[in-house]
mmCIF file with all atom_site columns, C-alpha atoms in Angstrom:
data_model
loop_
_atom_site.group_PDB
_atom_site.id
_atom_site.type_symbol
_atom_site.label_atom_id
_atom_site.label_alt_id
_atom_site.label_comp_id
_atom_site.label_asym_id
_atom_site.label_entity_id
_atom_site.label_seq_id
_atom_site.pdbx_PDB_ins_code
_atom_site.Cartn_x
_atom_site.Cartn_y
_atom_site.Cartn_z
_atom_site.occupancy
_atom_site.B_iso_or_equiv
_atom_site.pdbx_formal_charge
_atom_site.auth_seq_id
_atom_site.auth_comp_id
_atom_site.auth_asym_id
_atom_site.auth_atom_id
_atom_site.pdbx_PDB_model_num
ATOM 1   C CA . MET A 1 1   ? -57.609 29.601 -139.665 1.00 60.00 ? 205 MET A CA 1
ATOM 2   C CA . ALA A 1 2   ? -57.617 32.649 -137.399 1.00 69.00 ? 206 ALA A CA 1
ATOM 3   C CA . MET A 1 3   ? -53.861 32.898 -135.614 1.00 84.00 ? 207 MET A CA 1
ATOM 4   C CA . SER A 1 4   ? -53.427 32.257 -131.699 1.00 91.00 ? 208 SER A CA 1
ATOM 5   C CA . PRO A 1 5   ? -53.464 35.900 -129.525 1.00 94.00 ? 209 PRO A CA 1
ATOM 6   C CA . ASN A 1 6   ? -49.488 35.336 -128.825 1.00 95.00 ? 210 ASN A CA 1
ATOM 7   C CA . THR A 1 7   ? -48.653 35.048 -133.258 1.00 97.00 ? 211 THR A CA 1
ATOM 8   C CA . VAL A 1 8   ? -48.799 38.397 -134.704 1.00 97.00 ? 212 VAL A CA 1
ATOM 9   C CA . THR A 1 9   ? -47.396 39.512 -138.486 1.00 98.00 ? 213 THR A CA 1
ATOM 10  C CA . LEU A 1 10  ? -45.265 43.043 -137.747 1.00 98.00 ? 214 LEU A CA 1
ATOM 11  C CA . GLY A 1 11  ? -44.464 44.832 -140.493 1.00 91.00 ? 215 GLY A CA 1
ATOM 12  C CA . GLU A 1 12  ? -42.677 46.962 -142.130 1.00 95.00 ? 216 GLU A CA 1
ATOM 13  C CA . VAL A 1 13  ? -39.455 45.914 -139.644 1.00 98.00 ? 217 VAL A CA 1
ATOM 14  C CA . ARG A 1 14  ? -35.947 45.057 -140.620 1.00 98.00 ? 218 ARG A CA 1
ATOM 15  C CA . LEU A 1 15  ? -34.125 42.021 -140.171 1.00 98.00 ? 219 LEU A CA 1
ATOM 16  C CA . SER A 1 16  ? -29.799 41.998 -138.369 1.00 97.00 ? 220 SER A CA 1
ATOM 17  C CA . TYR A 1 17  ? -28.131 38.504 -137.833 1.00 95.00 ? 221 TYR A CA 1
ATOM 18  C CA . CYS A 1 18  ? -30.338 37.561 -140.758 1.00 95.00 ? 222 CYS A CA 1
ATOM 19  C CA . ASN A 1 19  ? -29.469 33.201 -140.650 1.00 95.00 ? 223 ASN A CA 1
ATOM 20  C CA . LEU A 1 20  ? -33.000 32.477 -142.575 1.00 97.00 ? 224 LEU A CA 1
ATOM 21  C CA . PHE A 1 21  ? -31.602 29.285 -145.174 1.00 97.00 ? 225 PHE A CA 1
ATOM 22  C CA . GLN A 1 22  ? -29.291 27.424 -142.963 1.00 94.00 ? 226 GLN A CA 1
ATOM 23  C CA . ALA A 1 23  ? -29.391 26.183 -139.402 1.00 94.00 ? 227 ALA A CA 1
ATOM 24  C CA . LYS A 1 24  ? -26.836 27.605 -137.093 1.00 92.00 ? 228 LYS A CA 1
ATOM 25  C CA . ALA A 1 25  ? -25.571 26.679 -133.692 1.00 87.00 ? 229 ALA A CA 1
ATOM 26  C CA . PRO A 1 26  ? -26.109 30.262 -131.227 1.00 76.00 ? 230 PRO A CA 1
ATOM 27  C CA . PHE A 1 27  ? -22.852 32.264 -131.658 1.00 72.00 ? 231 PHE A CA 1
ATOM 28  C CA . ASN A 1 28  ? -22.994 32.491 -127.535 1.00 70.00 ? 232 ASN A CA 1
ATOM 29  C CA . ASN A 1 29  ? -23.028 28.800 -127.168 1.00 75.00 ? 233 ASN A CA 1
ATOM 30  C CA . PRO A 1 30  ? -22.011 27.063 -130.074 1.00 77.00 ? 234 PRO A CA 1
ATOM 31  C CA . THR A 1 31  ? -22.609 23.234 -128.684 1.00 79.00 ? 235 THR A CA 1
ATOM 32  C CA . GLY A 1 32  ? -26.408 24.588 -128.455 1.00 81.00 ? 236 GLY A CA 1
ATOM 33  C CA . ASP A 1 33  ? -29.118 23.447 -130.197 1.00 89.00 ? 237 ASP A CA 1
ATOM 34  C CA . ALA A 1 34  ? -28.635 24.372 -134.663 1.00 94.00 ? 238 ALA A CA 1
ATOM 35  C CA . LYS A 1 35  ? -32.132 26.803 -135.078 1.00 96.00 ? 239 LYS A CA 1
ATOM 36  C CA . PHE A 1 36  ? -32.533 29.131 -137.905 1.00 97.00 ? 240 PHE A CA 1
ATOM 37  C CA . SER A 1 37  ? -32.470 33.378 -136.208 1.00 97.00 ? 241 SER A CA 1
ATOM 38  C CA . THR A 1 38  ? -33.046 36.584 -136.669 1.00 97.00 ? 242 THR A CA 1
ATOM 39  C CA . THR A 1 39  ? -32.591 39.665 -134.679 1.00 97.00 ? 243 THR A CA 1
ATOM 40  C CA . ILE A 1 40  ? -35.712 42.563 -135.544 1.00 98.00 ? 244 ILE A CA 1
ATOM 41  C CA . LEU A 1 41  ? -35.898 45.900 -135.209 1.00 98.00 ? 245 LEU A CA 1
ATOM 42  C CA . VAL A 1 42  ? -39.753 47.621 -135.097 1.00 98.00 ? 246 VAL A CA 1
ATOM 43  C CA . PRO A 1 43  ? -39.278 51.126 -135.328 1.00 98.00 ? 247 PRO A CA 1
ATOM 44  C CA . LYS A 1 44  ? -41.241 52.636 -132.383 1.00 98.00 ? 248 LYS A CA 1
ATOM 45  C CA . SER A 1 45  ? -42.344 54.778 -135.032 1.00 97.00 ? 249 SER A CA 1
ATOM 46  C CA . ASN A 1 46  ? -44.817 52.063 -135.124 1.00 97.00 ? 250 ASN A CA 1
ATOM 47  C CA . THR A 1 47  ? -46.684 51.641 -133.244 1.00 97.00 ? 251 THR A CA 1
ATOM 48  C CA . ARG A 1 48  ? -49.512 49.720 -133.878 1.00 97.00 ? 252 ARG A CA 1
ATOM 49  C CA . ALA A 1 49  ? -46.789 47.115 -134.465 1.00 97.00 ? 253 ALA A CA 1
ATOM 50  C CA . LYS A 1 50  ? -46.173 47.442 -130.608 1.00 98.00 ? 254 LYS A CA 1
ATOM 51  C CA . ALA A 1 51  ? -49.319 47.077 -129.940 1.00 98.00 ? 255 ALA A CA 1
ATOM 52  C CA . LEU A 1 52  ? -49.259 44.088 -132.141 1.00 97.00 ? 256 LEU A CA 1
ATOM 53  C CA . ILE A 1 53  ? -46.307 43.320 -129.544 1.00 98.00 ? 257 ILE A CA 1
ATOM 54  C CA . ASP A 1 54  ? -47.524 43.882 -126.985 1.00 98.00 ? 258 ASP A CA 1
ATOM 55  C CA . ALA A 1 55  ? -50.589 42.127 -127.225 1.00 98.00 ? 259 ALA A CA 1
ATOM 56  C CA . ALA A 1 56  ? -49.167 38.782 -127.819 1.00 98.00 ? 260 ALA A CA 1
ATOM 57  C CA . ILE A 1 57  ? -46.438 38.441 -125.069 1.00 98.00 ? 261 ILE A CA 1
ATOM 58  C CA . ALA A 1 58  ? -50.178 39.249 -122.768 1.00 97.00 ? 262 ALA A CA 1
ATOM 59  C CA . ALA A 1 59  ? -51.605 36.745 -124.030 1.00 97.00 ? 263 ALA A CA 1
ATOM 60  C CA . ALA A 1 60  ? -48.599 34.271 -123.229 1.00 98.00 ? 264 ALA A CA 1
ATOM 61  C CA . ILE A 1 61  ? -47.502 35.209 -119.852 1.00 97.00 ? 265 ILE A CA 1
ATOM 62  C CA . GLU A 1 62  ? -51.839 34.332 -119.248 1.00 97.00 ? 266 GLU A CA 1
ATOM 63  C CA . ALA A 1 63  ? -50.438 30.921 -121.364 1.00 96.00 ? 267 ALA A CA 1
ATOM 64  C CA . GLY A 1 64  ? -47.516 30.297 -119.078 1.00 97.00 ? 268 GLY A CA 1
ATOM 65  C CA . ILE A 1 65  ? -49.136 30.507 -116.243 1.00 97.00 ? 269 ILE A CA 1
ATOM 66  C CA . ALA A 1 66  ? -50.880 27.357 -115.719 1.00 94.00 ? 270 ALA A CA 1
ATOM 67  C CA . LYS A 1 67  ? -48.523 25.725 -119.008 1.00 94.00 ? 271 LYS A CA 1
ATOM 68  C CA . CYS A 1 68  ? -45.062 26.847 -117.510 1.00 95.00 ? 272 CYS A CA 1
ATOM 69  C CA . TRP A 1 69  ? -44.563 28.458 -113.704 1.00 97.00 ? 273 TRP A CA 1
ATOM 70  C CA . ASN A 1 70  ? -47.477 25.823 -112.092 1.00 94.00 ? 274 ASN A CA 1
ATOM 71  C CA . GLY A 1 71  ? -50.098 28.379 -111.618 1.00 96.00 ? 275 GLY A CA 1
ATOM 72  C CA . ILE A 1 72  ? -48.360 31.279 -110.840 1.00 95.00 ? 276 ILE A CA 1
ATOM 73  C CA . ARG A 1 73  ? -47.065 34.019 -112.447 1.00 95.00 ? 277 ARG A CA 1
ATOM 74  C CA . PRO A 1 74  ? -43.571 35.539 -112.284 1.00 95.00 ? 278 PRO A CA 1
ATOM 75  C CA . PRO A 1 75  ? -43.282 39.004 -110.511 1.00 93.00 ? 279 PRO A CA 1
ATOM 76  C CA . GLN A 1 76  ? -40.844 40.206 -112.964 1.00 93.00 ? 280 GLN A CA 1
ATOM 77  C CA . PRO A 1 77  ? -40.284 37.264 -115.893 1.00 95.00 ? 281 PRO A CA 1
ATOM 78  C CA . SER A 1 78  ? -38.198 37.978 -118.708 1.00 96.00 ? 282 SER A CA 1
ATOM 79  C CA . ILE A 1 79  ? -39.647 39.920 -121.780 1.00 97.00 ? 283 ILE A CA 1
ATOM 80  C CA . CYS A 1 80  ? -36.647 39.170 -125.113 1.00 97.00 ? 284 CYS A CA 1
ATOM 81  C CA . VAL A 1 81  ? -38.202 43.051 -126.569 1.00 98.00 ? 285 VAL A CA 1
ATOM 82  C CA . HIS A 1 82  ? -35.398 44.973 -125.784 1.00 98.00 ? 286 HIS A CA 1
ATOM 83  C CA . ASP A 1 83  ? -35.066 49.101 -126.163 1.00 98.00 ? 287 ASP A CA 1
ATOM 84  C CA . GLY A 1 84  ? -32.110 49.405 -128.755 1.00 98.00 ? 288 GLY A CA 1
ATOM 85  C CA . ASP A 1 85  ? -31.724 53.035 -127.395 1.00 97.00 ? 289 ASP A CA 1
ATOM 86  C CA . GLY A 1 86  ? -30.982 51.289 -123.961 1.00 96.00 ? 290 GLY A CA 1
ATOM 87  C CA . PRO A 1 87  ? -28.114 48.802 -123.249 1.00 95.00 ? 291 PRO A CA 1
ATOM 88  C CA . ARG A 1 88  ? -28.084 45.080 -124.478 1.00 93.00 ? 292 ARG A CA 1
ATOM 89  C CA . PRO A 1 89  ? -29.478 43.433 -121.066 1.00 90.00 ? 293 PRO A CA 1
ATOM 90  C CA . SER A 1 90  ? -26.939 40.328 -121.896 1.00 87.00 ? 294 SER A CA 1
ATOM 91  C CA . ASP A 1 91  ? -23.925 42.843 -121.302 1.00 90.00 ? 295 ASP A CA 1
ATOM 92  C CA . GLY A 1 92  ? -24.993 46.150 -120.835 1.00 91.00 ? 296 GLY A CA 1
ATOM 93  C CA . GLN A 1 93  ? -23.078 48.088 -123.799 1.00 93.00 ? 297 GLN A CA 1
ATOM 94  C CA . PRO A 1 94  ? -24.847 50.100 -125.862 1.00 95.00 ? 298 PRO A CA 1
ATOM 95  C CA . PHE A 1 95  ? -27.019 48.273 -129.216 1.00 95.00 ? 299 PHE A CA 1
ATOM 96  C CA . GLY A 1 96  ? -24.910 48.669 -132.890 1.00 94.00 ? 300 GLY A CA 1
ATOM 97  C CA . ALA A 1 97  ? -26.395 51.911 -134.518 1.00 95.00 ? 301 ALA A CA 1
ATOM 98  C CA . GLU A 1 98  ? -29.468 50.358 -136.846 1.00 96.00 ? 302 GLU A CA 1
ATOM 99  C CA . CYS A 1 99  ? -31.446 49.442 -133.540 1.00 97.00 ? 303 CYS A CA 1
ATOM 100 C CA . LYS A 1 100 ? -30.781 53.050 -132.302 1.00 97.00 ? 304 LYS A CA 1
ATOM 101 C CA . GLY A 1 101 ? -34.799 54.064 -133.033 1.00 98.00 ? 305 GLY A CA 1
ATOM 102 C CA . MET A 1 102 ? -36.225 51.141 -132.368 1.00 98.00 ? 306 MET A CA 1
ATOM 103 C CA . TRP A 1 103 ? -37.591 47.429 -130.517 1.00 98.00 ? 307 TRP A CA 1
ATOM 104 C CA . VAL A 1 104 ? -35.050 44.747 -130.633 1.00 98.00 ? 308 VAL A CA 1
ATOM 105 C CA . PHE A 1 105 ? -35.721 41.457 -130.443 1.00 98.00 ? 309 PHE A CA 1
ATOM 106 C CA . THR A 1 106 ? -34.797 37.898 -131.165 1.00 97.00 ? 310 THR A CA 1
ATOM 107 C CA . ALA A 1 107 ? -36.982 35.056 -132.911 1.00 98.00 ? 311 ALA A CA 1
ATOM 108 C CA . SER A 1 108 ? -35.649 31.417 -134.044 1.00 97.00 ? 312 SER A CA 1
ATOM 109 C CA . CYS A 1 109 ? -37.157 28.319 -135.089 1.00 97.00 ? 313 CYS A CA 1
ATOM 110 C CA . LYS A 1 110 ? -35.665 24.588 -134.285 1.00 95.00 ? 314 LYS A CA 1
ATOM 111 C CA . ALA A 1 111 ? -33.835 22.650 -137.397 1.00 95.00 ? 315 ALA A CA 1
ATOM 112 C CA . ASP A 1 112 ? -37.002 20.872 -138.570 1.00 94.00 ? 316 ASP A CA 1
ATOM 113 C CA . ARG A 1 113 ? -39.567 23.805 -138.560 1.00 95.00 ? 317 ARG A CA 1
ATOM 114 C CA . PRO A 1 114 ? -37.109 26.031 -141.111 1.00 96.00 ? 318 PRO A CA 1
ATOM 115 C CA . PRO A 1 115 ? -39.119 29.007 -141.807 1.00 98.00 ? 319 PRO A CA 1
ATOM 116 C CA . PHE A 1 116 ? -41.451 30.289 -145.065 1.00 97.00 ? 320 PHE A CA 1
ATOM 117 C CA . VAL A 1 117 ? -38.802 32.563 -146.539 1.00 98.00 ? 321 VAL A CA 1
ATOM 118 C CA . VAL A 1 118 ? -41.132 34.445 -149.144 1.00 98.00 ? 322 VAL A CA 1
ATOM 119 C CA . ASP A 1 119 ? -42.093 37.939 -151.979 1.00 98.00 ? 323 ASP A CA 1
ATOM 120 C CA . GLY A 1 120 ? -44.619 39.937 -152.188 1.00 96.00 ? 324 GLY A CA 1
ATOM 121 C CA . ASN A 1 121 ? -46.322 37.633 -154.118 1.00 97.00 ? 325 ASN A CA 1
ATOM 122 C CA . LEU A 1 122 ? -46.033 34.775 -151.542 1.00 97.00 ? 326 LEU A CA 1
ATOM 123 C CA . GLN A 1 123 ? -43.681 33.242 -154.177 1.00 98.00 ? 327 GLN A CA 1
ATOM 124 C CA . LYS A 1 124 ? -40.704 31.008 -151.932 1.00 97.00 ? 328 LYS A CA 1
ATOM 125 C CA . ILE A 1 125 ? -37.537 32.430 -151.836 1.00 98.00 ? 329 ILE A CA 1
ATOM 126 C CA . LEU A 1 126 ? -34.416 30.413 -153.331 1.00 95.00 ? 330 LEU A CA 1
ATOM 127 C CA . GLN A 1 127 ? -31.840 33.197 -153.847 1.00 96.00 ? 331 GLN A CA 1
ATOM 128 C CA . GLN A 1 128 ? -30.697 32.859 -150.212 1.00 96.00 ? 332 GLN A CA 1
ATOM 129 C CA . SER A 1 129 ? -28.361 36.243 -150.825 1.00 95.00 ? 333 SER A CA 1
ATOM 130 C CA . GLU A 1 130 ? -31.873 38.480 -151.354 1.00 97.00 ? 334 GLU A CA 1
ATOM 131 C CA . ILE A 1 131 ? -32.701 38.114 -147.616 1.00 97.00 ? 335 ILE A CA 1
ATOM 132 C CA . TYR A 1 132 ? -29.980 39.633 -145.811 1.00 97.00 ? 336 TYR A CA 1
ATOM 133 C CA . SER A 1 133 ? -29.052 41.824 -142.437 1.00 97.00 ? 337 SER A CA 1
ATOM 134 C CA . GLY A 1 134 ? -30.521 44.664 -143.220 1.00 97.00 ? 338 GLY A CA 1
ATOM 135 C CA . VAL A 1 135 ? -33.756 43.419 -145.911 1.00 98.00 ? 339 VAL A CA 1
ATOM 136 C CA . TYR A 1 136 ? -36.779 44.662 -144.605 1.00 98.00 ? 340 TYR A CA 1
ATOM 137 C CA . GLY A 1 137 ? -40.085 43.164 -144.574 1.00 98.00 ? 341 GLY A CA 1
ATOM 138 C CA . ASN A 1 138 ? -43.027 41.723 -142.977 1.00 98.00 ? 342 ASN A CA 1
ATOM 139 C CA . VAL A 1 139 ? -42.547 38.778 -140.252 1.00 98.00 ? 343 VAL A CA 1
ATOM 140 C CA . ASN A 1 140 ? -44.607 36.847 -138.535 1.00 98.00 ? 344 ASN A CA 1
ATOM 141 C CA . VAL A 1 141 ? -43.319 35.516 -135.239 1.00 98.00 ? 345 VAL A CA 1
ATOM 142 C CA . SER A 1 142 ? -45.172 34.016 -131.897 1.00 98.00 ? 346 SER A CA 1
ATOM 143 C CA . PHE A 1 143 ? -44.114 34.839 -128.007 1.00 98.00 ? 347 PHE A CA 1
ATOM 144 C CA . PHE A 1 144 ? -43.970 32.213 -125.441 1.00 98.00 ? 348 PHE A CA 1
ATOM 145 C CA . ALA A 1 145 ? -43.555 31.603 -121.616 1.00 98.00 ? 349 ALA A CA 1
ATOM 146 C CA . TYR A 1 146 ? -40.733 29.217 -120.493 1.00 97.00 ? 350 TYR A CA 1
ATOM 147 C CA . ALA A 1 147 ? -39.010 28.571 -116.931 1.00 96.00 ? 351 ALA A CA 1
ATOM 148 C CA . ASN A 1 148 ? -35.426 27.078 -117.705 1.00 91.00 ? 352 ASN A CA 1
ATOM 149 C CA . SER A 1 149 ? -32.375 26.567 -114.904 1.00 86.00 ? 353 SER A CA 1
ATOM 150 C CA . GLY A 1 150 ? -34.622 28.768 -112.970 1.00 87.00 ? 354 GLY A CA 1
ATOM 151 C CA . LYS A 1 151 ? -34.739 31.453 -115.750 1.00 93.00 ? 355 LYS A CA 1
ATOM 152 C CA . LYS A 1 152 ? -38.625 31.611 -116.205 1.00 96.00 ? 356 LYS A CA 1
ATOM 153 C CA . GLY A 1 153 ? -40.358 35.074 -119.215 1.00 97.00 ? 357 GLY A CA 1
ATOM 154 C CA . ILE A 1 154 ? -41.141 34.972 -122.521 1.00 98.00 ? 358 ILE A CA 1
ATOM 155 C CA . GLY A 1 155 ? -39.230 34.258 -125.825 1.00 97.00 ? 359 GLY A CA 1
ATOM 156 C CA . CYS A 1 156 ? -39.929 34.548 -129.547 1.00 98.00 ? 360 CYS A CA 1
ATOM 157 C CA . GLY A 1 157 ? -40.362 31.656 -132.370 1.00 98.00 ? 361 GLY A CA 1
ATOM 158 C CA . LEU A 1 158 ? -40.437 33.019 -135.620 1.00 98.00 ? 362 LEU A CA 1
ATOM 159 C CA . ASN A 1 159 ? -42.563 31.764 -138.395 1.00 98.00 ? 363 ASN A CA 1
ATOM 160 C CA . GLY A 1 160 ? -41.096 33.296 -141.432 1.00 98.00 ? 364 GLY A CA 1
ATOM 161 C CA . PHE A 1 161 ? -41.078 36.773 -143.586 1.00 98.00 ? 365 PHE A CA 1
ATOM 162 C CA . GLN A 1 162 ? -42.038 38.061 -146.364 1.00 98.00 ? 366 GLN A CA 1
ATOM 163 C CA . LYS A 1 163 ? -39.546 40.870 -148.476 1.00 98.00 ? 367 LYS A CA 1
ATOM 164 C CA . THR A 1 164 ? -40.936 43.669 -148.639 1.00 98.00 ? 368 THR A CA 1
ATOM 165 C CA . ARG A 1 165 ? -38.035 45.453 -150.356 1.00 97.00 ? 369 ARG A CA 1
ATOM 166 C CA . ASP A 1 166 ? -34.038 45.951 -149.677 1.00 97.00 ? 370 ASP A CA 1
ATOM 167 C CA . GLY A 1 167 ? -32.192 48.217 -148.145 1.00 96.00 ? 371 GLY A CA 1
ATOM 168 C CA . GLU A 1 168 ? -27.893 48.901 -147.034 1.00 96.00 ? 372 GLU A CA 1
ATOM 169 C CA . PRO A 1 169 ? -27.074 45.635 -146.300 1.00 96.00 ? 373 PRO A CA 1
ATOM 170 C CA . LEU A 1 170 ? -25.628 46.179 -142.306 1.00 93.00 ? 374 LEU A CA 1
ATOM 171 C CA . GLY A 1 171 ? -22.276 44.747 -141.284 1.00 76.00 ? 375 GLY A CA 1
ATOM 172 C CA . SER A 1 172 ? -18.863 45.863 -142.744 1.00 52.00 ? 376 SER A CA 1
ATOM 173 C CA . SER A 1 173 ? -18.099 44.482 -146.870 1.00 52.00 ? 377 SER A CA 1
ATOM 174 C CA . VAL A 1 174 ? -14.449 44.962 -147.898 1.00 52.00 ? 378 VAL A CA 1
ATOM 175 C CA . SER A 1 175 ? -14.273 45.452 -151.225 1.00 50.00 ? 379 SER A CA 1
ATOM 176 C CA . ALA A 1 176 ? -11.468 44.156 -153.132 1.00 58.00 ? 380 ALA A CA 1
ATOM 177 C CA . GLU A 1 177 ? -10.508 47.464 -154.776 1.00 59.00 ? 381 GLU A CA 1
ATOM 178 C CA . ASP A 1 178 ? -10.857 48.273 -150.277 1.00 54.00 ? 382 ASP A CA 1
ATOM 179 C CA . ALA A 1 179 ? -8.727  44.876 -149.446 1.00 56.00 ? 383 ALA A CA 1
ATOM 180 C CA . PHE A 1 180 ? -5.800  45.304 -151.679 1.00 63.00 ? 384 PHE A CA 1
ATOM 181 C CA . GLY A 1 181 ? -5.768  47.721 -154.522 1.00 65.00 ? 385 GLY A CA 1
ATOM 182 C CA . LYS A 1 182 ? -4.659  46.948 -158.011 1.00 68.00 ? 386 LYS A CA 1
ATOM 183 C CA . ILE A 1 183 ? -0.430  45.392 -158.341 1.00 70.00 ? 387 ILE A CA 1
ATOM 184 C CA . ALA A 1 184 ? 1.667   47.662 -160.465 1.00 65.00 ? 388 ALA A CA 1
ATOM 185 C CA . GLN A 1 185 ? 2.403   45.323 -163.439 1.00 68.00 ? 389 GLN A CA 1
ATOM 186 C CA . PRO A 1 186 ? 6.742   45.245 -164.289 1.00 67.00 ? 390 PRO A CA 1
ATOM 187 C CA . ALA A 1 187 ? 7.606   47.051 -167.234 1.00 63.00 ? 391 ALA A CA 1
ATOM 188 C CA . ALA A 1 188 ? 7.867   44.356 -170.139 1.00 62.00 ? 392 ALA A CA 1
ATOM 189 C CA . ALA A 1 189 ? 11.104  43.314 -170.757 1.00 62.00 ? 393 ALA A CA 1
ATOM 190 C CA . PRO A 1 190 ? 12.667  43.637 -174.354 1.00 64.00 ? 394 PRO A CA 1
ATOM 191 C CA . ALA A 1 191 ? 12.262  41.074 -176.865 1.00 61.00 ? 395 ALA A CA 1
ATOM 192 C CA . TYR A 1 192 ? 15.250  38.601 -176.708 1.00 61.00 ? 396 TYR A CA 1
ATOM 193 C CA . GLN A 1 193 ? 16.926  39.134 -180.198 1.00 62.00 ? 397 GLN A CA 1
ATOM 194 C CA . PRO A 1 194 ? 20.237  36.331 -181.087 1.00 62.00 ? 398 PRO A CA 1
ATOM 195 C CA . ALA A 1 195 ? 23.672  37.500 -181.285 1.00 60.00 ? 399 ALA A CA 1
ATOM 196 C CA . ALA A 1 196 ? 24.925  37.584 -184.684 1.00 57.00 ? 400 ALA A CA 1
ATOM 197 C CA . ALA A 1 197 ? 27.034  35.390 -184.948 1.00 55.00 ? 401 ALA A CA 1
ATOM 198 C CA . PRO A 1 198 ? 31.237  37.307 -185.875 1.00 56.00 ? 402 PRO A CA 1
ATOM 199 C CA . GLY A 1 199 ? 32.492  37.010 -188.767 1.00 55.00 ? 403 GLY A CA 1
ATOM 200 C CA . PHE A 1 200 ? 36.010  34.331 -189.312 1.00 48.00 ? 404 PHE A CA 1
ATOM 201 C CA . ALA A 1 201 ? 37.835  32.425 -192.214 1.00 50.00 ? 405 ALA A CA 1
ATOM 202 C CA . VAL A 1 202 ? 37.944  28.654 -192.776 1.00 48.00 ? 406 VAL A CA 1
ATOM 203 C CA . PRO A 1 203 ? 41.176  27.657 -193.872 1.00 52.00 ? 407 PRO A CA 1
ATOM 204 C CA . GLY A 1 204 ? 40.956  26.555 -197.535 1.00 51.00 ? 408 GLY A CA 1
ATOM 205 C CA . PHE A 1 205 ? 37.190  28.168 -198.283 1.00 45.00 ? 409 PHE A CA 1
ATOM 206 C CA . GLY A 1 206 ? 37.773  31.983 -197.339 1.00 50.00 ? 410 GLY A CA 1
ATOM 207 C CA . PHE A 1 207 ? 35.504  34.865 -197.539 1.00 46.00 ? 411 PHE A CA 1
ATOM 208 C CA . PRO A 1 208 ? 34.068  35.489 -201.054 1.00 49.00 ? 412 PRO A CA 1
ATOM 209 C CA . GLY A 1 209 ? 35.698  38.417 -203.567 1.00 50.00 ? 413 GLY A CA 1
ATOM 210 C CA . MET A 1 210 ? 39.134  36.977 -200.689 1.00 46.00 ? 414 MET A CA 1
#
């Protein structure tokens, strides 16, 4: 069955803030609905992926005019894909170093619709340590229109991820050696030697030769 125009498979991408095995509330909204999610990093050199993204967003906008926006296209709908070399839209601060030279967006799905996570042979990955922030692979996502609390824009739904290769884990990772070092062991105490009892004579017995 053919995918809808707003659904695309992108490869090869890198994952950050990876949360594909356990639904969690958003970091900035602890009381919000729990979701599976990940931030997706698409190299700007991957022009084919960017063309697929742009086409899927355009399709989502067209669908949203009738579905979400009462027949009127917003002059400037908020788009979820950002330039990793520019400022973060949330606070104006720079994106992390891993986002340089990348297109950056977050994709998520509801707790009752977990994403598929497979390897190169399409076998389900069960070992959670295989999927982490920094891993590389192909991702399937769907862009969609929304209208929420006066905001109108395009979001991204996560359908699944196929791991292609390992990458350097993102974020700080501290080993026990880095954190603590070895504790110097105290010198061993000498073995206990009981003191010899002093000699004495018992009246009436004496020592031999006395």
